[in-house]
Amino acid sequence: MPLSRRQFLAALSSTSFIVSVHGSQAEPVAPQAADVSLSFPQGVASGDPQSDSVILWTRAEPKTPGLVNLQLQLAEDEDFASLLATQDVSTGPESDYTLRTHVVGLESDRWYFYRFVSASGATSRTGRTRTAPRPDRAKDLRLAFASCQSYEQSYYGSWARMLADDLAAPPGEQLDAVLHVGDFIYERCWHRRIDGGEQARKVPPFPDGVMGEENRYALTLADYRHLYKTYLADPHLQAARARWPFIVTWDDHEFSNNNYQSYSTYGSDIRLEARRRLDANRCWFEFMPAALDELEEQPAYGFRATELAGDEGDNRLAADSLLIYRRLSWGALLDIVITDNRSYRSPPCVPDDLPAALDLPLTTSRLVSITDAGREYNDGQPPEFLPYGSGDVPNPARKRAPGTCLGEAQRDWFLNALAASDKPWKIWANSLPLIPLNLDLSAIPFGGLEDSVISTDAWVGYPWEMSLLVRELWSQQVGGVVSLSGDHHMHGAGGIRHSMADAEAPEVLLDFNVAALASSPLYGDLYMAASESPEFMALVAKETDGVREPTWHNTLLRGSLSSLAYERTGLKTVSQWLGPNAANPGLRFVDTTHQGYGIAHFSANRLKVQLVGVERTLEAFTEPPPVIYTARFDVPAWQGGESPVLNGPAFTGQPPFPYG
């Protein structure tokens, strides 16, 4: 379809450039004395490395509004003694002075240095990036993965730790790239922490924004730009983006907490906020160096300005203004399949008020299965009424299509991309955890309770589609699929089967869920919720002589009965006899008490994963915080039709209970 005039003009103002290192070069501009009329307050960044290209990014802020002309310089040495390429580029207020450049014609498997220079001498910091190996070479990949970096809830000690360790590592053991699986910014700024304490630091007031009793949140284009500029002014995040190429997807906070499509869902107040979603998409495109239009024969495309009509049709117009699901390759070793788990998902299968209406203490797994599968439940024979309470509450999903997290088009693309891959490894860059996190309340004798879920916002809230995906991968004999996920502010690892209820179902893929890099660990929220329920507290923590010991991980791994026994007796040996938690088959490790990041080392025959727990930094620091523990996992490569073998965790440092 040809571009419309509006799309053509939007493309001209998108500050996207293509640079070929084999093309004509402009005369190099040498850095001179600092030009105080121009600065680069958010540094530089690179993204989506391919065997012959990479995206480069900066933001150049003038003191006087207007067009900014720069020269991009690319070199193989950090002092830029010999330039490989130069290119004149420009930016302006239309994109808030952000600039993204697609550099092509690069050598494969090579490190490069780059910077942006103005004619008057203003010079950005130096960035370092690399290309992927050529398609026929199976070279190792060392990939850090991270998620959830609230600016206010902690300083970026995890980025500082990662940077320091990488700088100290031998050249052959340093990281190649960073995968960020979402919540790069937080659209909401809470006035205080959940425990009532002060936030570690504050995002300055929004240009517009909405002020509420408990928090304030971004509303407009200026607000979202304000968030990205604030976050990227942090020296450690900025240094990370300058040191490694990033591969990114989004989760919910890049637009609105727990959103779906263009709807915000603050509590039970579901609103269509198409203009807000459009602005959020535009800002992500402006500040994230992702290859979108630059990818051939892929569905991804960059931001497309669109006119909103002020009706329900705006939902799709806004959500479709940017398409970010895409596939990258690392030579002959692996493919990285990046999904968007927000733009095409269906509404939550269980409304917030439904469990209480059914007199349920928690949302049961069976209720989720019924309402998510809709008309497909029970082989196409869903119940007319929900089997709870008095039995007279109609099943709201009886005639509805099954829920989806990916949407049909993306789901088909995802399965086709994995099935078509001939690489030994396939990384699923997945913003939401796959590992099961259910409570086996049915195991409590005489309790009359059912197994329940903690949150339906993750993949556990879309069991019908998750089962379909895993069954399809198994039937098509797709091996080597590893999900690297985020969102839940916890470290976790486990094998994934197509059905949580089928104990005989084979494990098909693995999921490594990474803790929050800076956001508050999940355990704090759980403990505050449990404080209002003594019965629930026994599954969350044990208090002895004023000392609190988390038992939540034990509950998820060994089961409710195990934690209840430990809470009553204090004997770890007794609790170890009970379990495992049958509602969480395949779960091997979980820690909700620490922040941190993950490192995945892929080679031709094995995968080694480290989940790193880092001391939380609530105050400004000069030295990187210490590593509290590292959980290590070892995975031999496996073929389609085989189940993966997950060895670990093995620990260095002080592991969390019940491992320590």
XYZ file of C-alpha atoms in Angstrom:
660
model
C 0.000 0.000 0.000
C 1.532 3.404 -0.951
C 2.143 5.949 1.788
C -0.462 8.635 2.216
C 0.677 12.245 2.246
C 0.232 12.318 6.022
C 2.304 9.156 6.474
C 4.969 10.521 4.138
C 5.233 13.760 6.105
C 5.292 11.805 9.364
C 8.147 9.690 8.033
C 10.121 12.803 7.098
C 9.781 14.138 10.645
C 10.520 10.858 12.420
C 14.273 11.606 12.641
C 15.088 8.159 11.227
C 18.161 7.940 9.021
C 19.936 5.173 7.140
C 23.715 5.332 7.026
C 25.851 3.019 4.894
C 29.496 2.716 5.873
C 30.293 2.097 2.203
C 28.579 5.269 1.042
C 30.038 8.740 0.564
C 31.386 10.340 3.724
C 31.089 13.882 4.914
C 34.221 15.672 6.115
C 34.793 14.558 9.727
C 34.028 17.144 12.372
C 36.625 17.103 15.136
C 35.424 17.680 18.722
C 36.452 21.110 19.946
C 35.793 23.069 23.107
C 32.456 22.217 24.676
C 29.490 23.983 23.129
C 27.271 25.037 26.030
C 24.386 25.778 23.680
C 23.866 22.057 22.992
C 23.915 19.010 25.296
C 23.208 15.282 25.182
C 21.522 14.808 28.589
C 20.231 11.278 27.882
C 23.470 9.990 26.392
C 23.586 7.553 23.490
C 22.259 4.063 22.844
C 22.225 1.262 20.296
C 19.832 -1.564 19.651
C 18.814 -4.681 17.738
C 22.237 -5.763 16.429
C 22.191 -7.739 13.194
C 25.087 -9.222 11.242
C 25.548 -6.097 9.117
C 23.627 -3.331 10.883
C 22.564 -1.734 14.153
C 20.319 1.127 15.307
C 22.109 4.100 16.927
C 20.349 6.727 19.052
C 20.858 9.982 20.884
C 18.971 13.016 22.100
C 20.549 16.421 21.406
C 18.968 19.243 23.407
C 19.622 22.851 22.322
C 19.208 25.821 24.618
C 17.388 27.623 21.828
C 14.613 25.631 20.101
C 15.142 24.805 16.457
C 16.780 22.407 14.039
C 19.889 20.614 15.351
C 22.496 19.440 12.835
C 24.943 16.737 13.887
C 27.513 14.407 12.457
C 27.483 10.729 13.381
C 30.981 9.288 13.627
C 31.700 5.547 13.613
C 35.049 3.944 14.395
C 36.633 0.667 15.489
C 38.795 2.392 18.102
C 37.624 4.342 21.140
C 39.746 7.391 20.359
C 38.248 7.706 16.850
C 41.709 7.951 15.304
C 40.439 6.324 12.118
C 36.814 6.908 11.185
C 34.951 4.197 9.300
C 32.049 6.438 8.422
C 30.576 9.845 9.029
C 27.093 11.013 8.220
C 25.273 14.307 8.589
C 22.024 13.873 10.529
C 19.558 16.264 12.127
C 16.764 16.410 14.663
C 14.296 18.919 16.025
C 11.430 19.627 18.406
C 8.983 17.372 16.520
C 10.680 14.308 18.033
C 11.760 16.085 21.237
C 15.257 16.157 19.729
C 15.622 12.375 19.699
C 17.462 10.831 16.769
C 17.580 7.197 15.577
C 19.920 6.078 12.805
C 20.099 2.719 11.033
C 23.739 1.985 10.203
C 24.149 -0.686 7.509
C 27.079 -2.268 5.685
C 28.946 -3.191 8.877
C 31.258 -6.164 9.352
C 29.724 -9.082 11.222
C 30.690 -10.012 14.787
C 32.532 -6.727 15.342
C 32.608 -4.116 18.112
C 32.263 -0.460 17.093
C 32.406 2.939 18.783
C 30.208 5.870 17.856
C 29.425 9.451 18.870
C 27.502 12.482 17.681
C 29.292 15.814 17.082
C 27.994 19.279 16.218
C 29.836 21.723 13.943
C 30.388 23.984 16.936
C 32.059 21.236 18.945
C 29.365 19.782 21.179
C 30.086 16.048 21.479
C 28.016 13.244 22.908
C 29.499 10.602 25.137
C 31.050 7.688 23.278
C 28.869 4.665 22.705
C 29.987 1.089 22.182
C 28.010 -1.398 20.128
C 28.432 -4.554 18.117
C 27.045 -6.599 15.269
C 25.836 -10.186 15.360
C 27.841 -13.051 13.835
C 27.236 -13.896 10.196
C 24.341 -16.295 9.539
C 26.537 -19.379 9.063
C 28.555 -18.965 12.291
C 27.388 -20.446 15.605
C 29.180 -18.156 18.058
C 28.336 -17.986 21.775
C 26.028 -15.260 23.074
C 26.319 -13.748 26.547
C 23.073 -11.919 27.151
C 22.015 -10.004 30.259
C 18.259 -9.771 30.800
C 16.435 -7.263 32.968
C 13.001 -5.881 33.767
C 11.060 -3.437 35.962
C 13.198 -0.412 36.755
C 11.076 2.042 38.725
C 13.091 5.245 39.051
C 11.529 6.081 42.398
C 11.507 2.777 44.269
C 15.309 2.301 44.212
C 18.487 3.678 42.767
C 19.953 1.699 39.895
C 22.398 -0.377 41.912
C 21.767 -3.420 39.723
C 22.906 -1.573 36.603
C 25.992 -0.372 38.506
C 26.781 -3.938 39.620
C 26.367 -5.324 36.118
C 28.596 -2.609 34.655
C 31.346 -3.088 37.244
C 31.411 -6.860 36.847
C 31.478 -6.646 33.066
C 34.307 -4.126 33.060
C 36.286 -6.450 35.347
C 35.640 -9.559 33.226
C 38.166 -10.803 30.636
C 37.267 -9.677 27.085
C 36.059 -13.142 26.072
C 33.671 -13.314 29.027
C 32.024 -9.905 28.731
C 28.401 -9.366 27.781
C 27.380 -9.051 24.148
C 23.981 -7.406 24.632
C 21.136 -6.671 27.052
C 17.564 -7.884 26.687
C 15.057 -5.633 28.472
C 11.682 -7.355 28.716
C 9.561 -4.437 29.840
C 8.611 -1.764 32.359
C 11.476 0.436 31.205
C 9.576 3.374 32.719
C 6.687 3.539 35.192
C 3.795 5.743 34.193
C 2.667 5.955 37.831
C 4.592 7.681 40.601
C 3.474 6.594 44.071
C 3.644 9.219 46.817
C 5.073 6.684 49.277
C 6.237 3.079 49.309
C 3.681 0.385 50.092
C 5.095 0.108 53.633
C 4.557 3.832 54.150
C 8.200 4.808 53.775
C 9.600 7.532 51.554
C 10.482 6.696 47.994
C 14.212 6.487 47.274
C 13.951 9.457 44.890
C 11.297 11.428 43.071
C 10.357 11.978 39.453
C 9.959 15.760 39.093
C 6.375 17.039 38.614
C 4.719 16.143 35.320
C 4.114 18.896 32.768
C 0.451 17.808 32.829
C -0.302 14.512 34.553
C -3.064 13.395 36.903
C -2.691 13.783 40.666
C -4.431 11.210 42.853
C -4.604 10.470 46.535
C -2.041 7.634 46.344
C -0.134 8.387 43.146
C 0.219 10.603 40.109
C 0.484 9.388 36.544
C 1.439 10.429 33.030
C -1.364 11.512 30.737
C 0.067 13.381 27.756
C 2.873 13.237 25.224
C 4.828 15.758 27.307
C 4.374 13.582 30.420
C 5.719 10.411 28.812
C 8.660 12.297 27.322
C 9.300 13.720 30.782
C 9.523 10.174 32.195
C 11.963 8.882 29.577
C 14.183 11.937 29.959
C 14.190 11.590 33.740
C 14.993 7.875 33.683
C 17.694 8.217 31.025
C 19.423 11.011 32.934
C 20.415 8.378 35.515
C 24.174 7.802 35.110
C 24.086 4.023 35.506
C 21.237 3.369 33.093
C 22.839 5.780 30.661
C 26.186 3.992 30.987
C 24.536 0.627 30.356
C 22.897 1.876 27.158
C 26.229 3.308 26.039
C 28.138 0.060 26.725
C 25.877 -2.604 25.199
C 23.292 -2.831 22.430
C 19.811 -3.290 23.898
C 16.984 -5.493 22.621
C 13.683 -4.320 24.061
C 10.004 -5.029 24.313
C 7.424 -3.390 26.539
C 5.104 -4.547 29.286
C 2.336 -2.448 30.812
C 3.947 0.543 32.561
C 5.191 2.015 29.296
C 1.505 2.922 28.906
C -0.673 2.022 31.909
C -0.565 -0.595 34.657
C -2.260 -3.897 33.735
C -3.485 -2.433 30.454
C -4.854 -4.280 27.467
C -5.005 -2.812 23.961
C -5.711 0.928 24.491
C -7.590 0.432 27.765
C -6.255 1.420 31.165
C -7.352 -0.691 34.119
C -6.626 1.155 37.335
C -8.541 -1.075 39.714
C -11.993 -1.799 38.304
C -12.084 1.514 36.416
C -11.555 0.354 32.822
C -11.205 3.248 30.382
C -10.496 3.583 26.689
C -7.600 6.079 26.576
C -6.648 6.073 22.928
C -4.906 9.458 22.886
C -2.837 8.484 25.908
C -1.898 5.163 24.279
C -0.976 6.907 21.026
C 1.314 9.288 22.913
C 2.874 6.445 24.904
C 3.608 4.532 21.679
C 5.158 7.595 20.094
C 7.471 8.149 23.069
C 8.605 4.524 23.136
C 9.509 4.831 19.461
C 11.348 8.110 20.051
C 13.490 6.830 22.944
C 14.034 3.103 22.197
C 16.614 2.133 19.517
C 14.617 -0.742 18.042
C 14.758 -1.989 14.452
C 11.182 -1.923 13.112
C 10.698 -0.596 9.567
C 14.326 -1.567 9.080
C 13.538 -5.303 9.243
C 12.755 -6.998 5.942
C 9.851 -9.427 5.542
C 8.686 -8.897 9.113
C 5.475 -7.369 10.443
C 7.160 -4.741 12.669
C 6.881 -1.063 11.771
C 7.736 2.263 13.373
C 5.350 4.832 14.781
C 2.616 5.966 12.406
C 0.823 9.158 13.255
C -2.937 8.767 13.005
C -6.033 10.882 13.468
C -8.384 9.695 16.207
C -12.110 9.897 15.635
C -13.236 9.921 19.247
C -15.045 6.571 19.195
C -14.448 2.874 19.944
C -12.529 2.507 16.700
C -9.768 4.586 18.271
C -8.843 1.567 20.387
C -7.260 -0.229 17.459
C -6.029 2.909 15.716
C -3.975 3.845 18.774
C -2.729 0.338 19.546
C -1.823 -0.269 15.892
C 0.168 2.975 15.590
C 3.315 0.973 16.400
C 4.028 -2.728 15.862
C 7.021 -4.059 17.808
C 6.914 -7.865 17.632
C 9.869 -9.011 15.577
C 12.635 -11.604 15.201
C 16.410 -11.163 15.410
C 19.168 -13.720 14.851
C 22.543 -14.355 16.428
C 24.368 -16.136 13.642
C 23.616 -19.839 13.350
C 23.238 -20.216 17.133
C 19.834 -18.765 17.941
C 16.825 -16.678 17.025
C 15.321 -14.092 19.370
C 11.545 -13.903 19.017
C 10.221 -10.731 20.654
C 6.529 -10.559 21.517
C 4.118 -7.794 22.514
C 1.889 -9.155 25.288
C -0.286 -6.042 25.721
C -1.483 -4.591 22.429
C -3.645 -7.498 21.285
C -4.681 -9.221 24.508
C -8.298 -9.710 25.458
C -9.772 -8.208 28.654
C -9.043 -9.974 31.964
C -11.004 -13.213 32.148
C -12.045 -12.661 35.783
C -13.415 -9.199 36.629
C -12.125 -7.811 39.921
C -15.488 -8.073 41.638
C -16.370 -11.617 40.501
C -14.550 -13.718 43.176
C -16.199 -11.745 45.999
C -19.600 -12.139 44.325
C -18.988 -15.895 44.348
C -17.877 -15.819 47.997
C -14.361 -16.950 47.075
C -11.387 -15.884 49.215
C -9.112 -15.945 46.140
C -9.510 -16.413 42.400
C -9.519 -20.153 41.843
C -7.678 -21.891 39.046
C -10.927 -23.528 37.954
C -12.684 -20.162 37.681
C -9.843 -18.864 35.514
C -10.035 -21.952 33.293
C -13.799 -21.584 32.814
C -13.839 -17.870 32.072
C -10.664 -17.824 29.976
C -11.595 -20.771 27.727
C -15.068 -19.355 27.177
C -17.129 -21.355 24.707
C -14.268 -23.842 24.232
C -14.278 -24.945 27.877
C -14.985 -28.622 28.541
C -14.691 -29.553 24.864
C -17.183 -26.906 23.843
C -19.672 -27.514 26.648
C -19.105 -24.681 29.138
C -21.382 -24.491 32.206
C -24.337 -22.127 32.040
C -23.746 -21.099 35.654
C -20.526 -20.809 37.615
C -20.060 -23.692 40.103
C -19.709 -21.484 43.189
C -21.840 -19.939 45.879
C -25.511 -20.632 45.376
C -24.848 -21.748 41.798
C -27.085 -19.092 40.244
C -24.396 -16.744 38.896
C -24.428 -16.978 35.084
C -21.181 -17.852 33.347
C -20.244 -14.552 31.628
C -17.878 -16.296 29.208
C -20.167 -19.072 28.003
C -20.529 -17.650 24.478
C -17.238 -15.804 24.319
C -14.148 -16.783 22.327
C -11.182 -17.964 24.399
C -8.923 -15.314 25.853
C -5.686 -14.338 24.162
C -2.511 -12.643 25.303
C -0.942 -12.376 21.838
C -3.872 -11.978 19.491
C -4.448 -14.350 16.589
C -2.147 -12.653 14.055
C 0.804 -12.404 16.433
C 0.178 -15.933 17.727
C 0.367 -17.365 14.212
C 3.501 -15.351 13.463
C 5.092 -16.502 16.742
C 4.444 -20.188 16.133
C 5.561 -19.959 12.524
C 8.767 -18.146 13.500
C 9.673 -20.821 16.042
C 8.717 -23.734 13.787
C 10.700 -22.292 10.865
C 13.852 -21.705 12.915
C 16.675 -24.155 12.271
C 18.770 -22.767 15.145
C 19.531 -24.949 18.187
C 18.220 -22.205 20.502
C 15.171 -19.967 20.318
C 14.861 -17.158 22.868
C 11.351 -15.955 23.604
C 11.702 -12.333 24.741
C 8.573 -12.471 26.873
C 7.426 -9.697 29.203
C 5.298 -12.000 31.375
C 6.238 -15.116 33.377
C 5.194 -18.549 32.191
C 6.207 -20.399 35.362
C 3.170 -21.360 37.463
C 2.687 -19.458 40.737
C -0.399 -21.087 42.208
C -1.489 -21.886 45.739
C -2.368 -25.557 46.307
C -5.064 -24.760 48.867
C -6.829 -28.010 47.997
C -3.989 -29.839 49.801
C -5.051 -28.419 53.192
C -7.084 -31.177 54.917
C -10.728 -30.345 55.589
C -10.244 -26.815 54.288
C -12.790 -27.119 51.509
C -10.634 -24.806 49.377
C -9.565 -24.933 45.738
C -6.190 -24.244 44.183
C -5.955 -20.522 43.462
C -3.935 -18.066 41.399
C -2.108 -14.993 42.659
C -2.571 -12.764 39.608
C -4.367 -13.213 36.309
C -2.338 -10.466 34.622
C 0.472 -12.876 33.653
C 0.276 -15.963 31.424
C -1.520 -17.871 34.201
C -4.519 -15.674 33.329
C -4.490 -16.959 29.744
C -4.207 -20.734 30.217
C -6.150 -21.661 27.065
C -3.741 -19.872 24.735
C -0.692 -20.889 26.737
C -1.748 -24.523 26.438
C -2.316 -24.085 22.705
C 1.181 -22.617 22.236
C 2.947 -25.335 24.201
C 0.964 -28.149 22.555
C 1.788 -26.743 19.128
C 5.508 -26.521 19.909
C 5.442 -30.125 21.096
C 3.469 -31.411 18.111
C 5.760 -29.608 15.654
C 8.810 -30.906 17.564
C 10.301 -27.483 18.211
C 13.179 -27.827 20.675
C 15.479 -25.360 22.401
C 12.825 -22.762 23.299
C 13.777 -20.656 26.315
C 11.541 -17.873 27.642
C 13.308 -14.957 29.335
C 10.567 -13.068 31.167
C 9.936 -10.302 33.686
C 7.085 -8.312 35.275
C 6.621 -10.125 38.610
C 9.545 -8.577 40.544
C 10.976 -12.008 41.341
C 13.562 -14.503 40.191
C 12.133 -17.806 39.056
C 12.906 -20.820 36.900
C 11.011 -23.865 35.732
C 9.909 -26.197 32.989
C 6.654 -25.475 31.161
C 4.114 -28.096 30.114
C 0.893 -27.582 28.233
C -1.340 -28.268 31.225
C -0.861 -27.546 34.910
C -3.503 -30.166 35.689
C -1.900 -32.987 33.706
C 0.905 -34.515 35.764
C 1.899 -36.709 32.806
C 2.246 -33.857 30.336
C 5.855 -33.459 29.140
C 7.843 -30.314 29.751
C 8.364 -28.549 26.440
C 10.233 -25.301 27.119
C 11.903 -23.420 29.966
C 11.140 -20.064 31.563
C 13.621 -17.923 33.483
C 11.830 -15.043 35.165
C 14.035 -12.126 36.191
C 13.633 -10.048 39.351
C 12.964 -6.326 39.255
C 16.055 -4.347 38.490
C 14.930 -1.456 40.716
C 11.219 -1.846 41.487
C 10.125 -3.098 44.902
C 10.400 -6.895 45.272
C 7.085 -8.742 45.150
C 7.449 -10.071 48.683
C 6.855 -6.662 50.262
C 3.450 -6.377 48.587
C 2.538 -9.918 49.629
C 3.509 -9.326 53.235
C 1.438 -6.134 53.461
C -1.562 -7.974 51.996
C -1.070 -10.892 54.389
C -0.924 -8.543 57.375
C -4.697 -8.245 57.127
C -5.216 -12.027 57.085
C -3.607 -14.246 59.762
C -4.609 -17.353 57.809
C -2.801 -16.129 54.718
C 0.204 -14.898 56.729
C 1.145 -18.480 57.620
C 1.806 -19.059 53.909
C 3.900 -15.903 53.566
C 6.090 -15.504 56.664
C 6.993 -17.026 60.009
C 7.660 -14.674 62.928
C 9.968 -15.950 65.693
C 11.096 -13.633 68.511
C 10.567 -10.602 66.327
C 12.519 -12.088 63.422
C 10.591 -12.507 60.186
C 11.440 -15.447 57.949
C 9.865 -15.555 54.486
C 8.046 -18.827 53.827
C 6.346 -17.756 50.617
C 8.888 -19.476 48.389
C 8.424 -22.681 50.345
C 4.659 -22.374 49.796
C 5.077 -22.069 46.040
C 7.628 -24.883 45.805
C 6.561 -27.405 48.463
C 2.981 -26.348 49.041
C 0.628 -24.748 51.535
C 0.656 -27.720 53.891
C 4.452 -27.609 54.092
C 4.484 -23.946 55.102
C 1.650 -24.424 57.587
C 3.596 -27.256 59.206
C 6.731 -25.149 59.403
C 4.813 -22.201 60.859
C 3.351 -24.453 63.573
C 6.439 -26.552 64.409
C 9.432 -24.499 63.305
C 10.958 -27.748 62.032
C 12.344 -27.512 58.511
C 12.688 -31.285 58.303
C 8.942 -31.711 58.812
C 8.132 -29.188 56.098
C 10.529 -30.932 53.707
C 8.583 -34.194 54.006
C 5.473 -32.518 52.637
C 4.926 -31.437 49.077
C 5.801 -30.680 46.388
C 3.185 -28.126 45.374
C 1.200 -30.099 42.798
C -0.378 -26.880 41.492
C 3.052 -25.685 40.299
C 4.513 -28.567 38.289
C 7.909 -27.799 36.849
C 8.693 -24.920 39.216
C 12.338 -25.269 40.329
C 13.226 -21.945 41.879
C 11.551 -18.770 43.091
C 12.763 -15.751 45.052
C 10.488 -12.748 45.574
C 12.663 -10.964 48.149
C 15.526 -9.524 46.091
C 16.231 -7.255 43.159
C 18.677 -8.138 40.425
C 19.154 -9.308 36.874
C 19.907 -12.405 34.826
C 22.749 -13.508 32.582
C 22.257 -16.219 29.957
C 25.257 -17.767 28.203
C 24.193 -19.679 25.085
C 26.653 -22.004 23.360
C 26.107 -24.685 20.735
C 25.550 -27.466 23.263
C 24.468 -25.806 26.525
C 22.838 -22.895 28.199
C 24.107 -21.517 31.490
C 21.904 -19.051 33.357
C 22.717 -16.937 36.388
C 19.971 -15.208 38.368
C 21.772 -12.555 40.395
C 20.314 -11.170 43.629
C 21.649 -7.682 44.431
C 21.401 -5.657 47.621
C 18.690 -3.016 47.311
C 19.890 0.592 47.033
C 17.476 3.020 48.693
C 20.111 5.744 48.975
C 22.575 7.297 46.551
C 25.811 5.306 46.359
C 29.363 5.598 45.114
C 30.297 1.904 45.002
C 28.112 -0.751 43.339
C 26.046 -2.734 45.868
C 27.170 -6.285 46.631
C 25.757 -9.448 45.133
C 23.860 -11.356 47.847
C 23.627 -14.608 45.904
C 23.777 -16.057 42.435
C 21.538 -18.978 41.448
C 23.136 -20.962 38.636
C 21.401 -23.266 36.172
C 22.766 -25.569 33.502
C 20.722 -26.757 30.520
C 21.981 -29.159 27.840
C 20.669 -28.439 24.350
C 17.624 -30.533 23.444
C 15.864 -31.436 20.242
C 12.209 -31.276 19.308
C 10.298 -34.203 20.760
C 12.553 -34.220 23.845
C 11.922 -32.547 27.183
C 14.496 -30.066 28.481
C 16.704 -30.958 31.447
C 17.056 -28.095 33.941
C 19.951 -28.622 36.354
C 20.050 -26.339 39.403
C 19.839 -24.121 41.218
C 23.392 -24.195 42.552
C 24.254 -21.202 44.693
C 27.104 -18.911 45.505
C 26.520 -16.432 48.318
C 23.555 -16.592 50.682
C 20.500 -18.180 49.029
C 16.961 -17.326 50.159
C 14.802 -19.631 52.279
C 14.095 -22.528 51.832
C 17.410 -23.039 50.002
C 19.711 -21.546 52.632
